Each structure stands twice: as structure tokens, then as C-alpha cells.
Amino acid sequence: MLKRSLLLASGIALASWCTGPAFAADVFSLTSSTFKDGSMLPKKAANANTTGNNPNCVGENVSPQLSWSGVPDGTKSFVLLMEDPEGRGGAGVHHMVTYGIDAKVTGFAEGELSKPSDKFVGGKATQGTGFYNGPCTPANVQPHHYTFVLIATDYDPKEIPPGLTREELLPKLAPVPGQPNHVKGSAGIVGLFVKPSN
């Protein structure tokens, strides 16, 4: 009996030891194969100078690849934002406001966020669009920090109407005290960019 109890205790200890690393791997996280967190975005990710009036837009407006794992329990949809807090002289630029991303979606390929899609609901970025708008960071400045934030929510994918700005969307996620909080978790990754000097 003692031998069996010791064996059972050893098995429980081993099982709990083995689940430790698995739990750490289940942390809600956002990654990219296009760039590493805290490193420079490639030039192709910068916005394109389609109108000819912004020489700081030196890229092709190809949105980076993004994927995520460790989705929190109870998630029904995701919100995906891209922010430049240093843009507009520190007033900030909202480069992408998208939401209504079904919980079954685990990422986007390069360029997939650069145009409207059935996989997300377009909000309204600072540039007035409902999809990705790449950086147009001027040269000879400290690189700006382009923060991609993924928010897990309990909203059904089509529950939030299209065309919302970031300021209109955020109160719906974590509203005033006393109202329900719809956020299940969040994850982020930061890419840097500045117009190349040559």
C-alpha cells in the first residue's frame, strides 16, 4: 500500500512538473515572421507614396505576417490595432483599427491586412481606412515604435459595427466601471521604422 501511495505521489509530482512548461507556452502571445519584437520593420511594410505628395512613404504597404497562440478561454473574436505613439508630434497615429476577427483565426499572412477582407471588420484608422496603413516616418529622427496590439474579446465577430475609430471602439471593450468588461486578454509586438537616409 505504501509503495502504491509513493508511486501515485511520484506520478502526480511528475505530471505537475511536466505541465509547468506547457502552461508557460500557453501564454497569450503575438509573433511575426516578418520582424522580431523590438526590431526594424522591412521597407516593404512602410506605406506607399501613391499620391506622390509624401516622400516619407517609401514602401509598398505590405502588412507584416502576424500569428498568435495561447488564446484565452471564452474568446469569441479579436481586435487588432497598430499604433504609432510618436506620430503627429506625439499626438499619435492609429495605423490600423480592425476587429470582428473570428476566434478560429490564428493569424494573417503578409499583405493580408493591407486590403479589406471577410476575415475582419474594418474600423477607421487616422488615415480614414479600415485596414493596414504602413509607416511614413521621416528621416533623421529616432525610429518610431509601431505597436501591434491583439485583444481577445467575448464579442461575437459581427457584433461591433464597422467604421469605428479607436476612440469609439475602446470604450466598448473595457467600459466605465459597473459595466461588463469584454476583454479576455491582450498581447503585443513592436516594430520600429524610420525613413532610410539613402
mmCIF file with all atom_site columns, C-alpha atoms in Angstrom, residues 61-157:
data_model
loop_
_atom_site.group_PDB
_atom_site.id
_atom_site.type_symbol
_atom_site.label_atom_id
_atom_site.label_alt_id
_atom_site.label_comp_id
_atom_site.label_asym_id
_atom_site.label_entity_id
_atom_site.label_seq_id
_atom_site.pdbx_PDB_ins_code
_atom_site.Cartn_x
_atom_site.Cartn_y
_atom_site.Cartn_z
_atom_site.occupancy
_atom_site.B_iso_or_equiv
_atom_site.pdbx_formal_charge
_atom_site.auth_seq_id
_atom_site.auth_comp_id
_atom_site.auth_asym_id
_atom_site.auth_atom_id
_atom_site.pdbx_PDB_model_num
ATOM 1  C CA . ASN A 1 61  ? 2.271   48.996 -47.785 1.00 0.00 ? 61  ASN A CA 1
ATOM 2  C CA . VAL A 1 62  ? 2.688   45.238 -47.261 1.00 0.00 ? 62  VAL A CA 1
ATOM 3  C CA . SER A 1 63  ? 1.305   44.396 -43.819 1.00 0.00 ? 63  SER A CA 1
ATOM 4  C CA . PRO A 1 64  ? 3.579   42.108 -41.791 1.00 0.00 ? 64  PRO A CA 1
ATOM 5  C CA . GLN A 1 65  ? 2.758   38.483 -41.108 1.00 0.00 ? 65  GLN A CA 1
ATOM 6  C CA . LEU A 1 66  ? 1.176   38.095 -37.672 1.00 0.00 ? 66  LEU A CA 1
ATOM 7  C CA . SER A 1 67  ? 0.176   34.993 -35.737 1.00 0.00 ? 67  SER A CA 1
ATOM 8  C CA . TRP A 1 68  ? -0.920  34.244 -32.200 1.00 0.00 ? 68  TRP A CA 1
ATOM 9  C CA . SER A 1 69  ? -1.298  31.399 -29.740 1.00 0.00 ? 69  SER A CA 1
ATOM 10 C CA . GLY A 1 70  ? -2.433  30.746 -26.182 1.00 0.00 ? 70  GLY A CA 1
ATOM 11 C CA . VAL A 1 71  ? -5.874  32.251 -26.792 1.00 0.00 ? 71  VAL A CA 1
ATOM 12 C CA . PRO A 1 72  ? -7.717  32.960 -23.500 1.00 0.00 ? 72  PRO A CA 1
ATOM 13 C CA . ASP A 1 73  ? -10.780 30.893 -22.616 1.00 0.00 ? 73  ASP A CA 1
ATOM 14 C CA . GLY A 1 74  ? -14.083 32.497 -23.596 1.00 0.00 ? 74  GLY A CA 1
ATOM 15 C CA . THR A 1 75  ? -12.653 34.358 -26.605 1.00 0.00 ? 75  THR A CA 1
ATOM 16 C CA . LYS A 1 76  ? -15.152 34.820 -29.446 1.00 0.00 ? 76  LYS A CA 1
ATOM 17 C CA . SER A 1 77  ? -13.341 37.452 -31.511 1.00 0.00 ? 77  SER A CA 1
ATOM 18 C CA . PHE A 1 78  ? -10.219 39.594 -31.670 1.00 0.00 ? 78  PHE A CA 1
ATOM 19 C CA . VAL A 1 79  ? -9.427  43.270 -32.104 1.00 0.00 ? 79  VAL A CA 1
ATOM 20 C CA . LEU A 1 80  ? -6.140  44.096 -33.872 1.00 0.00 ? 80  LEU A CA 1
ATOM 21 C CA . LEU A 1 81  ? -4.688  47.613 -33.643 1.00 0.00 ? 81  LEU A CA 1
ATOM 22 C CA . MET A 1 82  ? -1.488  49.252 -34.859 1.00 0.00 ? 82  MET A CA 1
ATOM 23 C CA . GLU A 1 83  ? -0.358  52.416 -33.089 1.00 0.00 ? 83  GLU A CA 1
ATOM 24 C CA . ASP A 1 84  ? 2.490   54.911 -33.505 1.00 0.00 ? 84  ASP A CA 1
ATOM 25 C CA . PRO A 1 85  ? 2.599   56.908 -30.257 1.00 0.00 ? 85  PRO A CA 1
ATOM 26 C CA . GLU A 1 86  ? 5.328   59.257 -31.590 1.00 0.00 ? 86  GLU A CA 1
ATOM 27 C CA . GLY A 1 87  ? 3.438   60.142 -34.789 1.00 0.00 ? 87  GLY A CA 1
ATOM 28 C CA . ARG A 1 88  ? 1.944   63.580 -35.398 1.00 0.00 ? 88  ARG A CA 1
ATOM 29 C CA . GLY A 1 89  ? 4.382   65.183 -32.986 1.00 0.00 ? 89  GLY A CA 1
ATOM 30 C CA . GLY A 1 90  ? 3.424   62.873 -30.133 1.00 0.00 ? 90  GLY A CA 1
ATOM 31 C CA . ALA A 1 91  ? -0.343  63.056 -30.706 1.00 0.00 ? 91  ALA A CA 1
ATOM 32 C CA . GLY A 1 92  ? -0.144  59.516 -32.075 1.00 0.00 ? 92  GLY A CA 1
ATOM 33 C CA . VAL A 1 93  ? -1.288  57.845 -35.277 1.00 0.00 ? 93  VAL A CA 1
ATOM 34 C CA . HIS A 1 94  ? -3.683  54.890 -35.393 1.00 0.00 ? 94  HIS A CA 1
ATOM 35 C CA . HIS A 1 95  ? -2.386  52.989 -38.433 1.00 0.00 ? 95  HIS A CA 1
ATOM 36 C CA . MET A 1 96  ? -4.882  50.135 -38.237 1.00 0.00 ? 96  MET A CA 1
ATOM 37 C CA . VAL A 1 97  ? -8.195  49.601 -36.463 1.00 0.00 ? 97  VAL A CA 1
ATOM 38 C CA . THR A 1 98  ? -9.635  46.154 -37.194 1.00 0.00 ? 98  THR A CA 1
ATOM 39 C CA . TYR A 1 99  ? -11.937 43.916 -35.175 1.00 0.00 ? 99  TYR A CA 1
ATOM 40 C CA . GLY A 1 100 ? -14.547 41.170 -35.507 1.00 0.00 ? 100 GLY A CA 1
ATOM 41 C CA . ILE A 1 101 ? -11.758 38.654 -36.206 1.00 0.00 ? 101 ILE A CA 1
ATOM 42 C CA . ASP A 1 102 ? -13.246 35.219 -35.520 1.00 0.00 ? 102 ASP A CA 1
ATOM 43 C CA . ALA A 1 103 ? -11.688 33.278 -32.631 1.00 0.00 ? 103 ALA A CA 1
ATOM 44 C CA . LYS A 1 104 ? -10.864 30.451 -35.074 1.00 0.00 ? 104 LYS A CA 1
ATOM 45 C CA . VAL A 1 105 ? -8.420  32.756 -36.932 1.00 0.00 ? 105 VAL A CA 1
ATOM 46 C CA . THR A 1 106 ? -4.823  32.287 -35.759 1.00 0.00 ? 106 THR A CA 1
ATOM 47 C CA . GLY A 1 107 ? -3.057  34.889 -37.891 1.00 0.00 ? 107 GLY A CA 1
ATOM 48 C CA . PHE A 1 108 ? -2.662  36.841 -41.119 1.00 0.00 ? 108 PHE A CA 1
ATOM 49 C CA . ALA A 1 109 ? -0.204  36.323 -43.973 1.00 0.00 ? 109 ALA A CA 1
ATOM 50 C CA . GLU A 1 110 ? 1.995   39.161 -45.253 1.00 0.00 ? 110 GLU A CA 1
ATOM 51 C CA . GLY A 1 111 ? -0.131  41.675 -47.145 1.00 0.00 ? 111 GLY A CA 1
ATOM 52 C CA . GLU A 1 112 ? -3.435  40.189 -45.977 1.00 0.00 ? 112 GLU A CA 1
ATOM 53 C CA . LEU A 1 113 ? -4.275  43.171 -43.755 1.00 0.00 ? 113 LEU A CA 1
ATOM 54 C CA . SER A 1 114 ? -3.414  45.700 -46.499 1.00 0.00 ? 114 SER A CA 1
ATOM 55 C CA . LYS A 1 115 ? -6.853  45.457 -48.090 1.00 0.00 ? 115 LYS A CA 1
ATOM 56 C CA . PRO A 1 116 ? -10.444 44.796 -46.989 1.00 0.00 ? 116 PRO A CA 1
ATOM 57 C CA . SER A 1 117 ? -11.191 41.167 -46.106 1.00 0.00 ? 117 SER A CA 1
ATOM 58 C CA . ASP A 1 118 ? -14.011 38.935 -44.884 1.00 0.00 ? 118 ASP A CA 1
ATOM 59 C CA . LYS A 1 119 ? -11.681 37.882 -42.047 1.00 0.00 ? 119 LYS A CA 1
ATOM 60 C CA . PHE A 1 120 ? -12.003 41.221 -40.219 1.00 0.00 ? 120 PHE A CA 1
ATOM 61 C CA . VAL A 1 121 ? -14.303 44.218 -39.787 1.00 0.00 ? 121 VAL A CA 1
ATOM 62 C CA . GLY A 1 122 ? -12.667 47.478 -40.811 1.00 0.00 ? 122 GLY A CA 1
ATOM 63 C CA . GLY A 1 123 ? -12.729 50.322 -38.337 1.00 0.00 ? 123 GLY A CA 1
ATOM 64 C CA . LYS A 1 124 ? -11.376 53.767 -39.141 1.00 0.00 ? 124 LYS A CA 1
ATOM 65 C CA . ALA A 1 125 ? -7.647  54.488 -38.890 1.00 0.00 ? 125 ALA A CA 1
ATOM 66 C CA . THR A 1 126 ? -6.214  58.016 -38.683 1.00 0.00 ? 126 THR A CA 1
ATOM 67 C CA . GLN A 1 127 ? -5.780  57.793 -42.466 1.00 0.00 ? 127 GLN A CA 1
ATOM 68 C CA . GLY A 1 128 ? -9.515  57.107 -42.836 1.00 0.00 ? 128 GLY A CA 1
ATOM 69 C CA . THR A 1 129 ? -9.259  53.477 -43.985 1.00 0.00 ? 129 THR A CA 1
ATOM 70 C CA . GLY A 1 130 ? -10.390 50.215 -42.402 1.00 0.00 ? 130 GLY A CA 1
ATOM 71 C CA . PHE A 1 131 ? -7.172  48.271 -42.992 1.00 0.00 ? 131 PHE A CA 1
ATOM 72 C CA . TYR A 1 132 ? -3.364  48.469 -42.627 1.00 0.00 ? 132 TYR A CA 1
ATOM 73 C CA . ASN A 1 133 ? -1.582  51.760 -43.286 1.00 0.00 ? 133 ASN A CA 1
ATOM 74 C CA . GLY A 1 134 ? 2.196   51.404 -43.136 1.00 0.00 ? 134 GLY A CA 1
ATOM 75 C CA . PRO A 1 135 ? 4.647   53.873 -41.589 1.00 0.00 ? 135 PRO A CA 1
ATOM 76 C CA . CYS A 1 136 ? 5.685   57.136 -43.250 1.00 0.00 ? 136 CYS A CA 1
ATOM 77 C CA . THR A 1 137 ? 8.295   58.031 -40.634 1.00 0.00 ? 137 THR A CA 1
ATOM 78 C CA . PRO A 1 138 ? 10.533  60.939 -41.681 1.00 0.00 ? 138 PRO A CA 1
ATOM 79 C CA . ALA A 1 139 ? 14.297  60.507 -41.991 1.00 0.00 ? 139 ALA A CA 1
ATOM 80 C CA . ASN A 1 140 ? 16.784  61.747 -39.390 1.00 0.00 ? 140 ASN A CA 1
ATOM 81 C CA . VAL A 1 141 ? 14.554  61.070 -36.382 1.00 0.00 ? 141 VAL A CA 1
ATOM 82 C CA . GLN A 1 142 ? 14.642  58.387 -33.734 1.00 0.00 ? 142 GLN A CA 1
ATOM 83 C CA . PRO A 1 143 ? 12.783  55.329 -35.103 1.00 0.00 ? 143 PRO A CA 1
ATOM 84 C CA . HIS A 1 144 ? 9.104   55.328 -34.192 1.00 0.00 ? 144 HIS A CA 1
ATOM 85 C CA . HIS A 1 145 ? 7.602   52.409 -32.246 1.00 0.00 ? 145 HIS A CA 1
ATOM 86 C CA . TYR A 1 146 ? 4.823   50.703 -34.208 1.00 0.00 ? 146 TYR A CA 1
ATOM 87 C CA . THR A 1 147 ? 2.878   48.693 -31.650 1.00 0.00 ? 147 THR A CA 1
ATOM 88 C CA . PHE A 1 148 ? 0.608   45.884 -32.824 1.00 0.00 ? 148 PHE A CA 1
ATOM 89 C CA . VAL A 1 149 ? -1.938  45.051 -30.101 1.00 0.00 ? 149 VAL A CA 1
ATOM 90 C CA . LEU A 1 150 ? -4.175  41.985 -30.262 1.00 0.00 ? 150 LEU A CA 1
ATOM 91 C CA . ILE A 1 151 ? -7.145  41.980 -27.864 1.00 0.00 ? 151 ILE A CA 1
ATOM 92 C CA . ALA A 1 152 ? -9.213  38.855 -27.176 1.00 0.00 ? 152 ALA A CA 1
ATOM 93 C CA . THR A 1 153 ? -12.887 39.681 -26.566 1.00 0.00 ? 153 THR A CA 1
ATOM 94 C CA . ASP A 1 154 ? -16.159 37.901 -25.809 1.00 0.00 ? 154 ASP A CA 1
ATOM 95 C CA . TYR A 1 155 ? -17.969 39.789 -28.600 1.00 0.00 ? 155 TYR A CA 1
ATOM 96 C CA . ASP A 1 156 ? -19.411 37.796 -31.481 1.00 0.00 ? 156 ASP A CA 1
ATOM 97 C CA . PRO A 1 157 ? -17.444 38.602 -34.675 1.00 0.00 ? 157 PRO A CA 1
#
